[in-house]
Amino acid sequence: MSQSKTLRLLMPQWQGGGNNPAYPLGARLLEWLAPKGNSPTIEVPIKPYDASSIQKERGIVEQSVLLEQLQKCTDIIKQHQPEKIIVFGGDCLVEQAPISYLNQRYDGNLGVLWMDAHPDVTTPKEFQHEHAMVLGNLLGEGDPVFAAKVPVKLNPKKVMFGGLPKTTEQETEVIQRLGLRQATPFELADNSHSIVEWIKEENVTKLFIHIDLDVLDASLFRALLFADPNKEAGFFDHIIHGEMTLPQLTRVVQDTAAVTNVVGVGITEHMPWDAIHLQNMLNQFPLLKD
Amino acid sequence: MSQSKTLRLLMPQWQGGGNNPAYPLGARLLEWLAPKGNSPTIEVPIKPYDASSIQKERGIVEQSVLLEQLQKCTDIIKQHQPEKIIVFGGDCLVEQAPISYLNQRYDGNLGVLWMDAHPDVTTPKEFQHEHAMVLGNLLGEGDPVFAAKVPVKLNPKKVMFGGLPKTTEQETEVIQRLGLRQATPFELADNSHSIVEWIKEENVTKLFIHIDLDVLDASLFRALLFADPNKEAGFFDHIIHGEMTLPQLTRVVQDTAAVTNVVGVGITEHMPWDAIHLQNMLNQFPLLKD
């Protein structure tokens, strides 16, 4: 029996994004929508959503539960020893175990393309939600408790951001100090040249592509935090919004795959509000439970 | 072996709504989101979407295919002889076979609550898409070719509309001539009194609830034709839009179920644009087919 070389992970984690019950359905719907492929999907056990029990520990919401779930995900990956990993999240923190494993497997040479409206390099000083620290953790920054779980840190030269509209002062400091490259939504609007050049210049031969769907323009793709129809206009104005279109994002991924070996893809932060609200209604209908 | 008394039908029909490939995924997603219940879902075979082969016959888009699919749905229902039917559509025409069967089974006494932004009583003179004629067909009006397939017509006194914002001149004529009752979105905003009164006055003891999701306000629920993010603002302004909220619709259904026996629920016209666009992107990603 030949073992599948690609592992598909479903990780409906919500705790890293804070008090938001939309994540689990979003993760499951992503997996349902994706092509079926030839490898089975393994689900990482996640503590179910329960608003009443949410705790903040050492500045981080649900830190100990997140550490347990990180360990479970790591254990599943080690058991399978895959060459490639697909991740259906869940909040962005779901990427930590897969990227950490792949970077170790590929001797610290893993490239990471971070398609996201946010660089995820904050620390517990600025923020309370671990999903905004995950790339920092993988670089040896971020949250020291989580960074300590990464045996081989990412090489900053092998990390590039795509689709960041702008960054905060703290994020800018980290990006500049580590010399992390980036391509703005404007630069990626018509072509993917800057990313292809980075792959060639840094000789990225194994690439993980992280996608936080919030890199997309929320008026064109509404399954995002910022497009919650029950929040009044302006509610999320203080948070940076993505500006890319789905065809632009698709083209970037395809152009990238044409010039390097993609060994991982993670898709995160899917919040299908209409599906959630529709499901809530159907759950209250007569006859449907017959 | 006891036969299940409730039949669940998945009918991913798109031809009745015209040239729109969003229907099949919408139907399947509805079924996926709904509570699982105890009866298996039977899928009615539907000719797959193919833009290049769409034909207009006797004024109606894809009339002969729609007649074949109506017959297949009728055959499945007759084979199962259910007491109650759940329908996951698909365009509104998916309701014809289930309602026709149930009205015959219940001796012409079936009540029908039609929650929709449109009364679906047009004829081939005004329109080319059969989904806008289905209630007409069931009343012996609509499209004569489809009306001829209904052995026992609905009693107009046992039909009520909920959520119609307004109607066209032709629709108004049919509604007035047949004396069909209606409750506007405004009347249903705070309570369901008018529908509960109709159920009591007309002694509706078996009720089918039809839901065209376009009865909802498309700014609050975006999985609707009118909320296609790729259409420019104003594109659908000439069509009447729904105005209800999900909690209002849920409450109407629950209030109704509290005073009569719900023997059928149909949910139709689900167009999950974000899911469709996301799926298109995932289908083009590297690694996901491994």
Coordinates of C-alpha atoms in Angstrom, one line a residue, chain B residues 2 6 29 37 52 61 63 67 72-73 88 111 114 119 134 145 161 168 182 186 192 217 233 242 249 251 275-276:
Chain B
S2 CA -41.6 0.8 7.8
T6 CA -41.4 12.1 4.6
L29 CA -25.6 23.7 -0.8
G37 CA -33.3 14.3 9.4
S52 CA -24.6 26.6 -25.8
V61 CA -36.9 28.5 -22.4
Q63 CA -39.8 23.7 -22.2
L67 CA -41.5 18.7 -19.0
K72 CA -39.2 12.3 -13.5
C73 CA -40.0 14.2 -10.3
F88 CA -34.4 21.6 -2.1
G111 CA -53.2 24.9 1.6
W114 CA -46.3 31.2 -1.1
P119 CA -46.6 35.6 -7.3
V134 CA -45.6 27.6 -11.5
V145 CA -48.8 23.0 -21.3
F161 CA -49.0 35.0 -0.6
T168 CA -47.5 43.8 -12.1
Q182 CA -51.8 38.2 0.4
F186 CA -44.9 45.5 5.9
S192 CA -47.9 36.7 11.3
D217 CA -33.9 41.7 1.4
A233 CA -25.5 48.6 -9.3
G242 CA -37.9 41.1 -1.6
L249 CA -39.4 34.7 7.5
R251 CA -41.1 33.6 12.6
A275 CA -19.5 29.9 -2.9
I276 CA -19.6 29.6 -6.7

